Short mmCIF file of C-alpha atoms in Angstrom, two decimals:
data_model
loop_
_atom_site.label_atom_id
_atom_site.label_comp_id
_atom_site.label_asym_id
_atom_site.label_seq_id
_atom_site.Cartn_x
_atom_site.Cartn_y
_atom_site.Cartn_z
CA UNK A 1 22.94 89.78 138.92
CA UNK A 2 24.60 87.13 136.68
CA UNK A 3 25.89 84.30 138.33
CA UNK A 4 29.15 82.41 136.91
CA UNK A 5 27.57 78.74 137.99
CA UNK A 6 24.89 77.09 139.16
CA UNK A 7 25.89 75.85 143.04
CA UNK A 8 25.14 71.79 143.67
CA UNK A 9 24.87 71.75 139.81
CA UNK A 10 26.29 67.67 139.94
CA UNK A 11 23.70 66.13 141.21
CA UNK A 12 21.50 67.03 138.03
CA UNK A 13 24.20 65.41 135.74
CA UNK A 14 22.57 62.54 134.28
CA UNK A 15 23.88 61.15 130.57
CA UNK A 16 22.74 59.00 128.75
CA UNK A 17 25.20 55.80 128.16
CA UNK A 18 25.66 56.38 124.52
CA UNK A 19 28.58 57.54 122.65
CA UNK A 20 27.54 60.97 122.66
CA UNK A 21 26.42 61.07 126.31
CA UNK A 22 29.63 59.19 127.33
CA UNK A 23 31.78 62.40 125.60
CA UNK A 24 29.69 64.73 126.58
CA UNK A 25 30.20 63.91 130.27
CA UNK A 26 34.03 63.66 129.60
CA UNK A 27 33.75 67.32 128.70
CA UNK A 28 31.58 68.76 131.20
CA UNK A 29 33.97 66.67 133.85
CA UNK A 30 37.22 68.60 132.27
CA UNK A 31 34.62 71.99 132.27
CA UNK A 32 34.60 71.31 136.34
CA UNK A 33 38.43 71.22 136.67
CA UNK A 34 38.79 74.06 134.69
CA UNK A 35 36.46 76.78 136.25
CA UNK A 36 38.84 79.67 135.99
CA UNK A 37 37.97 79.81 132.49
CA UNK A 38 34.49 80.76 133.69
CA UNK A 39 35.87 84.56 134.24
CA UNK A 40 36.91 85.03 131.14
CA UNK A 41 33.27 84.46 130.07
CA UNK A 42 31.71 86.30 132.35
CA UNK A 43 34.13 88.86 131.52
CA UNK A 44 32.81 89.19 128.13
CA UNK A 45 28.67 88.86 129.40
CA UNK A 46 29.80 92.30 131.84
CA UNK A 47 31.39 94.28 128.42
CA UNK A 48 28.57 93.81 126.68
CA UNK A 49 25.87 95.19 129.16
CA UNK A 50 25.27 92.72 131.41
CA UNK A 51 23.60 94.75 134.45
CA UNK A 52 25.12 93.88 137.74
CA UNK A 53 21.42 94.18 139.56
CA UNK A 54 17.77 93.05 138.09
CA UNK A 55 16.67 89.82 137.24
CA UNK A 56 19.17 86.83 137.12
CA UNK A 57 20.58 86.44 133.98
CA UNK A 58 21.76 83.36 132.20
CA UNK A 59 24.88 81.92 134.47
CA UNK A 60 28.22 81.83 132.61
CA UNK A 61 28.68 78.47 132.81
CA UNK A 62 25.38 77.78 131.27
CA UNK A 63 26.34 80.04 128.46
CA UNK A 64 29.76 78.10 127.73
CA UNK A 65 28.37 74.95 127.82
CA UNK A 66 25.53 76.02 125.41
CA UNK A 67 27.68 77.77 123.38
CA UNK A 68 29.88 73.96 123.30
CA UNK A 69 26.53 71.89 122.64
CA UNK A 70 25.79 74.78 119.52
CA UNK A 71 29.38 73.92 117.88
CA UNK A 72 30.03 69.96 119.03
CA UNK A 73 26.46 68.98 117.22
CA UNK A 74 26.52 71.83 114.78
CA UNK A 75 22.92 73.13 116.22
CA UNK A 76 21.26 76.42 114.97
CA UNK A 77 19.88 78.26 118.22
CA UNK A 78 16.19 76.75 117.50
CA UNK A 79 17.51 73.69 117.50
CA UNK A 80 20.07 74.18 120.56
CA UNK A 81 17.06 75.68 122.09
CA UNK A 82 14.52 72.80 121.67
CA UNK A 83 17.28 70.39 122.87
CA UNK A 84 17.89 72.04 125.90
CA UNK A 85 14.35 71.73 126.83
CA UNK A 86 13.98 68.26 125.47
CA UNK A 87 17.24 66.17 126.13
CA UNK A 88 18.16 65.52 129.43
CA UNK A 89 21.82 64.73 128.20
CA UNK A 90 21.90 68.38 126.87
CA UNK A 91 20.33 69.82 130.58
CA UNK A 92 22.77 67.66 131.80
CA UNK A 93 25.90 69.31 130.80
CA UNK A 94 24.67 73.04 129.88
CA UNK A 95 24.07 72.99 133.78
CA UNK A 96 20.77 74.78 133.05
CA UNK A 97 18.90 76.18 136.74
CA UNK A 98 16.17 74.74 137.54
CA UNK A 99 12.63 74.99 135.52
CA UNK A 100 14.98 77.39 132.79
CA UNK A 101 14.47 76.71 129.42
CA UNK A 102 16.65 79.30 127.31
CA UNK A 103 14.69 80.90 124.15
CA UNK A 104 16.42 80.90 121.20
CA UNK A 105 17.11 84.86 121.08
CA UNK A 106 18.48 84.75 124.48
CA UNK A 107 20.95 82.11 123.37
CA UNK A 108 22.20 84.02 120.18
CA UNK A 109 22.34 87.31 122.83
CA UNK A 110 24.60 85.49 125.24
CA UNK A 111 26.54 82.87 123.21
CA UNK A 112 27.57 85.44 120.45
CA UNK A 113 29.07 87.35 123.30
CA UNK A 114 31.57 85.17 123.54
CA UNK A 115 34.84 86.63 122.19
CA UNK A 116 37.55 84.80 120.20
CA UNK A 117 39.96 85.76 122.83
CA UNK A 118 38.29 84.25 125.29
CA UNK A 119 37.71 81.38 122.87
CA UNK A 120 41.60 81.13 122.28
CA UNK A 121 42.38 80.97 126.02
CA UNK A 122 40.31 78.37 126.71
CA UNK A 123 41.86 76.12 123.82
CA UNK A 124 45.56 77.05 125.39
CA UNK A 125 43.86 75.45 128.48
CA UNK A 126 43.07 72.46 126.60
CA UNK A 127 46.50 71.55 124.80
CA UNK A 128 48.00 72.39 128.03
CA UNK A 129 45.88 69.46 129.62
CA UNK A 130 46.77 67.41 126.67
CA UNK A 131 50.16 67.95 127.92
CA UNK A 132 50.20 67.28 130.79
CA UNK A 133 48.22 63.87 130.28
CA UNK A 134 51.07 62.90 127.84
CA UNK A 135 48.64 63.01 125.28
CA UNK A 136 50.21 65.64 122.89
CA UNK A 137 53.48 67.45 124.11
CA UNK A 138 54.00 69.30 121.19
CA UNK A 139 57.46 67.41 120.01
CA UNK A 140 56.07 67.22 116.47
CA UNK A 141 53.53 69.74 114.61
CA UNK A 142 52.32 69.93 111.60
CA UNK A 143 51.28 73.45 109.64
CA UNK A 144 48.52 73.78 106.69
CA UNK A 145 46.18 76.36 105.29
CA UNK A 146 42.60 76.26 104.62
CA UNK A 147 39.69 78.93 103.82
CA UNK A 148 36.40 79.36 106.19
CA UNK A 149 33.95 81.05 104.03
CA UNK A 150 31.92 84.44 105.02
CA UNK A 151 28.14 84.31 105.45
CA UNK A 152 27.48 86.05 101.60
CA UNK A 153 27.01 84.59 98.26
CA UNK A 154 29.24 84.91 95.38
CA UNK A 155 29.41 88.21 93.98
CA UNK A 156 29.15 90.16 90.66
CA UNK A 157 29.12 93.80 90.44
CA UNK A 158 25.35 93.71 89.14
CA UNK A 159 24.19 92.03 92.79
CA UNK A 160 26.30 94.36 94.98
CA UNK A 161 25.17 97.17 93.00
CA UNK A 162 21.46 95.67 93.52
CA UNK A 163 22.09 94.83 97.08
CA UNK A 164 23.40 98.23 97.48
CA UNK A 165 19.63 99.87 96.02
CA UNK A 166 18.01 97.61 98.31
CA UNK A 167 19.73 99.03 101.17
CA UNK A 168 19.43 102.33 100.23
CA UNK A 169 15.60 102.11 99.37
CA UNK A 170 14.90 100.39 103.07
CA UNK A 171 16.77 103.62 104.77
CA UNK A 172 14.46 106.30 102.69
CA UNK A 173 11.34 104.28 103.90
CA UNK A 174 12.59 104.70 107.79
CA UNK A 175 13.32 108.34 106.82
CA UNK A 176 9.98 108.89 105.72
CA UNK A 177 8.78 107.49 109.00
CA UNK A 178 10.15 109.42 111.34
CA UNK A 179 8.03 111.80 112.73
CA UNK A 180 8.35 115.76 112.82
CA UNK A 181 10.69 115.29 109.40
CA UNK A 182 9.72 116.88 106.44
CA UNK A 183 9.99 113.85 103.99
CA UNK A 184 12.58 113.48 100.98
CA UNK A 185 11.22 113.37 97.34
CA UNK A 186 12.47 110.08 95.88
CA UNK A 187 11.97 107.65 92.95
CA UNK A 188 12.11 104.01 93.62
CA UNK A 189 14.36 102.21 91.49
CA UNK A 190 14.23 98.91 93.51
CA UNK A 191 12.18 97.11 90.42
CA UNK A 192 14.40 99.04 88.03
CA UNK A 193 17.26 97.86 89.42
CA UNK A 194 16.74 94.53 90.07
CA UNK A 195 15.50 93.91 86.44
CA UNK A 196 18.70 95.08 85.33
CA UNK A 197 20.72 93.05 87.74
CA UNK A 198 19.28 89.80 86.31
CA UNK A 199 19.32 91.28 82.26
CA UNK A 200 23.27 91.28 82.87
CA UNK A 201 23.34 87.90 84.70
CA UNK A 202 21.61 86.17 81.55
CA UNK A 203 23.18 88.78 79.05
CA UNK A 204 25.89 87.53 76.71
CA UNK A 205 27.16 90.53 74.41
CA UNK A 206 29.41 93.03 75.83
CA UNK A 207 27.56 95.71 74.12
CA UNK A 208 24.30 94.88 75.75
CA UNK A 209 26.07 94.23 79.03
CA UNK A 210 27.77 97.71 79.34
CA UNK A 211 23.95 99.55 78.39
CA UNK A 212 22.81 97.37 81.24
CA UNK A 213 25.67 98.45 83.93
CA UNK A 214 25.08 101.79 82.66
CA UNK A 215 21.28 101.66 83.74
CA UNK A 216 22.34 99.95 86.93
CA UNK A 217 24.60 102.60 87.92
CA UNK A 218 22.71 105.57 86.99
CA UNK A 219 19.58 104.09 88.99
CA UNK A 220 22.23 103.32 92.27
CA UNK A 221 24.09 107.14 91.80
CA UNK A 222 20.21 108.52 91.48
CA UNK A 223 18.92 106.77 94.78
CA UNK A 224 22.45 107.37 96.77
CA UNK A 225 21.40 111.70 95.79
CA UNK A 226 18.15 110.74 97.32
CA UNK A 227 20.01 109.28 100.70
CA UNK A 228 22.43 112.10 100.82
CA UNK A 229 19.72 114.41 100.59
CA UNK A 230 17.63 112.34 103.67
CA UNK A 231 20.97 112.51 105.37
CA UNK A 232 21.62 116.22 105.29
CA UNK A 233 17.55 117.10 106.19
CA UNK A 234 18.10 114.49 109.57
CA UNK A 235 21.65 115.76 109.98
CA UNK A 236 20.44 117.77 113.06
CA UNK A 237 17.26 115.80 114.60
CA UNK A 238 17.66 114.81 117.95
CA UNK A 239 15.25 111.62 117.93
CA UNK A 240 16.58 108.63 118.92
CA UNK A 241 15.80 106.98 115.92
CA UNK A 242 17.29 109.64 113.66
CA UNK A 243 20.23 108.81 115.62
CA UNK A 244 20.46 105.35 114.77
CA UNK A 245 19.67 106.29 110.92
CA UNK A 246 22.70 108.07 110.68
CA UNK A 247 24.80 105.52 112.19
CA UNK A 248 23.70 103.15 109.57
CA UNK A 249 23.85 105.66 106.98
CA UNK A 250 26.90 106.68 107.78
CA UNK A 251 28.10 102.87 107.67
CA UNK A 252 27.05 102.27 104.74
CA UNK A 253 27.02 105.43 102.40
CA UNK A 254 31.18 105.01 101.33
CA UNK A 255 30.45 101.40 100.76
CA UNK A 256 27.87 101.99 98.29
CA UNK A 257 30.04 104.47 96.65
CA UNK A 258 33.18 102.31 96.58
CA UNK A 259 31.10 99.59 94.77
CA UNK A 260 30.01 102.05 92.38
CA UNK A 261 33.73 103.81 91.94
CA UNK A 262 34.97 99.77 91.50
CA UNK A 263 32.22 99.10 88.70
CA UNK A 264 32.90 101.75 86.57
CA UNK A 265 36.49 100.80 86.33
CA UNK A 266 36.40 97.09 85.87
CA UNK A 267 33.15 97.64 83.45
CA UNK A 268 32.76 100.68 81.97
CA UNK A 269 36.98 101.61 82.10
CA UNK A 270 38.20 98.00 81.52
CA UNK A 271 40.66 98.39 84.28
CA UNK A 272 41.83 95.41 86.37
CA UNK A 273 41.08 95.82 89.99
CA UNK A 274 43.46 94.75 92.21
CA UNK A 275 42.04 91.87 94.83
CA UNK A 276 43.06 94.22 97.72
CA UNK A 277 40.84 97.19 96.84
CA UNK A 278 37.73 94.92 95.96
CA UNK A 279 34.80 95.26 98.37
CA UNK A 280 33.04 91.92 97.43
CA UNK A 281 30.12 92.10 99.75
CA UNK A 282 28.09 95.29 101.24
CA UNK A 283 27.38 92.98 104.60
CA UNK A 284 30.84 91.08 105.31
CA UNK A 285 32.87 93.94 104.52
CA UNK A 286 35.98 92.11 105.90
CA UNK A 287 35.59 88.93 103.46
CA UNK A 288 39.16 88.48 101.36
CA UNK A 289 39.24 87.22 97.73
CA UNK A 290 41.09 83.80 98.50
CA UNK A 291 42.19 81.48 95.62
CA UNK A 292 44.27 78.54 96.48
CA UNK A 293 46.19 76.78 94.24
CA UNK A 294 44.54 78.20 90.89
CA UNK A 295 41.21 76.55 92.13
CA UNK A 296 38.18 77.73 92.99
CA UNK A 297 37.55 81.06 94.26
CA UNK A 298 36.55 81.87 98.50
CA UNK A 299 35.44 84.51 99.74
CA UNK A 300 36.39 84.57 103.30
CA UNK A 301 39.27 84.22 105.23
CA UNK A 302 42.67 82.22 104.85
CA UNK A 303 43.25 80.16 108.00
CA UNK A 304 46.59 78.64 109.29
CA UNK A 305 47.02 75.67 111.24
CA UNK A 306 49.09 73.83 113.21
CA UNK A 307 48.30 70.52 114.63
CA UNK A 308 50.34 67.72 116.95
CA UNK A 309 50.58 63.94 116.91
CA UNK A 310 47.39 63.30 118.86
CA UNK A 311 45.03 65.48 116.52
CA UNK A 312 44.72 68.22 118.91
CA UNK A 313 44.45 72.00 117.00
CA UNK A 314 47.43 74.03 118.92
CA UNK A 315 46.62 76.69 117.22
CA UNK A 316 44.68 78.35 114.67
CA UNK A 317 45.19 82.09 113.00
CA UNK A 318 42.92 83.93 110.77
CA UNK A 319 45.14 85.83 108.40
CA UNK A 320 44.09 88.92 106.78
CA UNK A 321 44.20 89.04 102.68
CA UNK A 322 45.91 86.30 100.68
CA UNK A 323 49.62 85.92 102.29
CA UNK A 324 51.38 82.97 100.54
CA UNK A 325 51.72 80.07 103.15
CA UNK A 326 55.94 80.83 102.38
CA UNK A 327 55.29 83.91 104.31
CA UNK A 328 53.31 82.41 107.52
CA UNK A 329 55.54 79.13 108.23
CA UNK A 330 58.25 81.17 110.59
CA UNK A 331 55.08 83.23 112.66
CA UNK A 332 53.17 80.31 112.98
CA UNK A 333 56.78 78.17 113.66
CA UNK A 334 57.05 81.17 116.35
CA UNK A 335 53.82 81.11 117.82
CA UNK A 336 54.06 77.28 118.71
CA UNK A 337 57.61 78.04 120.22
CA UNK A 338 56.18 80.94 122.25
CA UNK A 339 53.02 79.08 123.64
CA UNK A 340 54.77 75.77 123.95
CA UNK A 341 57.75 77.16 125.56
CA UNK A 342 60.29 75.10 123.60
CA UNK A 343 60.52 74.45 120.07
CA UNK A 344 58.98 71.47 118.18
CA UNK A 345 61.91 68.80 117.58
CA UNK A 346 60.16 68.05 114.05
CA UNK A 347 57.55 69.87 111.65
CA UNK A 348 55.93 69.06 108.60
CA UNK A 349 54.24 70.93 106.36
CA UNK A 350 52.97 71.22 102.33
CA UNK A 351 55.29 71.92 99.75
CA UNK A 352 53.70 75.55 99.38
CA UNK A 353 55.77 76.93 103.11
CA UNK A 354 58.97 75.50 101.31
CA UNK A 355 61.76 77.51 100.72
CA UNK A 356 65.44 77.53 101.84
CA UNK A 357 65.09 80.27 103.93
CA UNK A 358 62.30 79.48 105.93
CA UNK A 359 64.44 75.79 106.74
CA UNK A 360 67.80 77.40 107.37
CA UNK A 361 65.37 79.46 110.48
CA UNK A 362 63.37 77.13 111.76
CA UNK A 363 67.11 74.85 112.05
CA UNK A 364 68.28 77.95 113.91
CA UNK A 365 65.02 78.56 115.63
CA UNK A 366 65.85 75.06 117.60
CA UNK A 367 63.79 72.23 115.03
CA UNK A 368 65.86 69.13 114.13
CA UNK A 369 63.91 68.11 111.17
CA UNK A 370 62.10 69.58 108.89
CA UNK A 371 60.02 68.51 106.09
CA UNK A 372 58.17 69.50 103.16
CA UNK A 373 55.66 67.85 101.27
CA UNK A 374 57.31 69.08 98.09
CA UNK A 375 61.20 69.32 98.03
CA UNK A 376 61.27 72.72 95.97
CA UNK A 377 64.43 72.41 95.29
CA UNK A 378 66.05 71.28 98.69
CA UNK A 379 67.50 68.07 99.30
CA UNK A 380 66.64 65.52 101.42
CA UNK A 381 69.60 65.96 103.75
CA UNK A 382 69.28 69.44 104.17
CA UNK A 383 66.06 68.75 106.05
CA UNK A 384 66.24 65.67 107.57
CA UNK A 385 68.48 63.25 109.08
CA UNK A 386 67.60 60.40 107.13
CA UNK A 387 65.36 59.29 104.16
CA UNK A 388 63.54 57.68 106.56
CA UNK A 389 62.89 60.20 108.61
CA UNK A 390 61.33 62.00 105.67
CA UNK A 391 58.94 59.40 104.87
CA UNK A 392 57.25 58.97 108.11
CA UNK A 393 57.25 63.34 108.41
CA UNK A 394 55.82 63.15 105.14
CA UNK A 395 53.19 60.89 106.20
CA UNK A 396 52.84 62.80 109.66
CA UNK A 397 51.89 65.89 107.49
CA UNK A 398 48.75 64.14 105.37
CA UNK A 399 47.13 63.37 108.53
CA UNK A 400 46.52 67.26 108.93
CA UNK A 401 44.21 66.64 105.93
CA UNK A 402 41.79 64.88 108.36
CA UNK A 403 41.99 66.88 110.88
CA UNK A 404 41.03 70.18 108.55
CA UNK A 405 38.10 67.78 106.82
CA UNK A 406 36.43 66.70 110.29
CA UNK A 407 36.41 70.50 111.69
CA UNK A 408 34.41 71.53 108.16
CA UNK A 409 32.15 68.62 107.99
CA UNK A 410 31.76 67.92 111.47
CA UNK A 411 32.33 71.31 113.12
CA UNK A 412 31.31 73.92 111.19
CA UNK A 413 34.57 75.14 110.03
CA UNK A 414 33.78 75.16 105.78
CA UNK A 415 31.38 78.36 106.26
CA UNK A 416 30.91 80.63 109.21
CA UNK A 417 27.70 81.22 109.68
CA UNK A 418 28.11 84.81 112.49
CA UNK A 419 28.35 88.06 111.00
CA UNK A 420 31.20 90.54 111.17
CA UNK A 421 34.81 90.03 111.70
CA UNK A 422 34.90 89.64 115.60
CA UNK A 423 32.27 86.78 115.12
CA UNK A 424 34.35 85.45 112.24
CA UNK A 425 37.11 85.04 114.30
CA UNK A 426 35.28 84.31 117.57
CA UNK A 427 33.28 81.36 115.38
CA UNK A 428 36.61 80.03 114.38
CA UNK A 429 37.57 79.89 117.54
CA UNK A 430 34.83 77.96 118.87
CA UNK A 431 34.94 75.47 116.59
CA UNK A 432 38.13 74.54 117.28
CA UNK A 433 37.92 74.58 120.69
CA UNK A 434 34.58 72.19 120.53
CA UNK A 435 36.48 70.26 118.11
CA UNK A 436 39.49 69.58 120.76
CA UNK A 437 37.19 68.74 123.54
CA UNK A 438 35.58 66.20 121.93
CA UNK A 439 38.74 64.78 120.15
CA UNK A 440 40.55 65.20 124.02
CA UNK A 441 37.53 63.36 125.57
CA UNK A 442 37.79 60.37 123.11
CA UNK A 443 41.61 60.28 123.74
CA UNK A 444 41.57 60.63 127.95
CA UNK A 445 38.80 58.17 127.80
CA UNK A 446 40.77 54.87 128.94
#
């Protein structure tokens, strides 16, 4: 039976009077008022097969609090894990029970639970308080994009292609375990392939470079015969682990041929792939191709922003493809209006939401001023009510620059590090919200 908190759990709270013990004890203080949000995590512990009877589990609070201490000091779960059991500051405000001392696994099992929903609630919570202790009310925002990075390394179609053997030569060695199977007859092309994967890296001639992707391809189409073959022999074997072989098989087989299918036509064909139809990794199959501003290249997701005068993230959405930020000022204009239940009486933003239409709506939407970084073509008047005006919205709008640089270097928010999309987003998530806490603790903090 998991418990949501640990009863009498105060009289354990001991911080240390430094900085970080100081906020940390701000937190866990708003945590107490707050312990509603509580269901929402044990909500998420239940859905993911939390038995109701058995052995005590971890407590929900313990596992929010944890899963706070992982994103404020940008811990991995050996080193969250070696805290807990070391700094009383950290016991202190995960609320741990008695003699408990959390392995690492058990914290990645529980914390990763955690869903962005849940996440996103609990950071409405927060700007609500904000509100309500006049620190932020929302009368000014400020909107900007940015790009989290997925948990994959830059790709070329000579590593997926490689990655893509790999995978394929691990399943045909589980097939060949299984017992009461008649085993497949395969060639390993694992040294083949990766040979040729790091011939085209270092190759320079295009001659040379299409006999390589040739080779590549021939070796990947001869080992994905070999896993179709596995796949129809297991087709009908009830083991449990035959089972699970399929489901993975299954997952990945129209991967593997997509990156094959998207080879031949950018290599072999010479056709231009379009961004949307890419699959640039065989393990983050929801990363997007995101270029911003004819920079560098991300692979990841596009994030939009909006921020208020205190600092405070209002909100945060991860966007799916490349939308231009023109496209995403009214929603995320919108979404501040609906959660804030009145709209913002100024907003700010980069020249790249600019465009006449998007001012003439937010004006109708209810917002008095508003201001681009870059005029695009619209006068000064049109936006504002005074040159003045535009100057200090104009300034207002660089100070979302900050706030997007502390949440990558200080909270995690440059690369997520969880795998899949629901942990993408869910990561996101937490990072803000650890990111508002602390910034909300410094600011209540008289």
């Amino acid at each position: 039976m998991r418990q949501e908190r640990i009863i009498q759990a105060s009289i354990f709270d001991v911080f240390a009077e430094h900085e970080i013990g100081r906020e940390l004890k701000a937190i866990s203080q708003w945590l107490d008022e707050h312990r509603s949000l509580l269901g929402l995590v044990i909500g998420d512990l239940r859905r993911h097969g939390a038995q109701e009877t058995g052995r005590h589990g971890l407590p929900g609070e313990a596992v929010l609090r944890c899963a706070l201490l992982k994103q404020y000091r940008q811990l991995s779960y050996e080193e969250l894990a070696f805290h807990l059991e070391d700094s009383a500051s950290f016991r202190a405000f995960a609320r741990l029970p008695l003699g408990w001392s959390p392995k690492k696994s058990v914290l990645h099992k529980t914390i990763s639970v955690i869903s962005a929903a849940s996440w996103e609630a609990i950071n409405q919570a927060v700007v609500m308080s904000a509100r309500r202790e006049k620190l932020d009310d929302g009368a000014m925002v400020r909107i900007d994009s940015t790009v989290t990075e997925a948990l994959m390394h830059a790709p070329t179609d000579s590593s997926l292609l490689w990655d893509a053997v790999r995978v394929m030569m691990r399943l045909l060695t589980q097939a060949d375990a299984l017992q009461g199977v008649a085993p497949v007859v395969w060639r390993n092309h694992r040294r083949l392939a990766k040979k040729r994967a790091l011939a085209i890296q270092y190759c320079r001639g295009k001659e040379q470079k299409t006999k390589l992707y040739r080779d590549l391809i021939a070796a990947t189409r001869s080992t994905l015969a070999s896993l179709w073959q596995a796949a129809r022999r297991l087709a009908v074997c009830p083991a449990i682990e035959a089972i699970v072989w399929r489901v993975q098989v299954g997952h990945y087989l129209p991967l593997i041929e997509r990156l094959i299918s998207q080879t031949e036509r950018r290599v072999l064909a010479g056709e231009a792939v379009p961004a949307g139809e890419k699959l640039v990794s065989l393990f983050e199959t929801h990363a997007d191709i995101i270029v911003k501003g004819g920079r560098d290249v991300h692979y990841g997701h596009k994030l939009n922003l909006a921020t208020g005068r205190s600092g405070l993230i209002l909100d945060v959405v991860v966007e799916a493809g490349n939308p231009a930020d023109a496209e995403r000022f009214l929603p995320m204009l919108e979404r501040h209006i609906a959660r804030q239940g009145t709209p913002p009486r100024q907003a700010a933003s980069d020249g790249g939401y600019a465009s006449l239409d998007n001012l003439s709506q937010a004006k109708a939407l209810g917002v008095h001023d508003v201001a681009f970084h870059k005029k695009r073509g619209l006068s000064i008047d049109t936006m504002v009510k005074s040159r003045w005006v535009y100057r200090k919205l104009r300034n207002f709008r660089a100070g979302i620059e900050a706030n997007i640089s502390c949440l990558k270097r200080a909270f995690g928010l440059a690369r997520c590090t969880w795998r899949g999309l629901a942990h993408f987003k869910a990561y996101v998530w937490s990072s803000v919200v650890a990111y508002n806490l602390a910034l909300f603790a410094r600011l209540a903090v008289p």
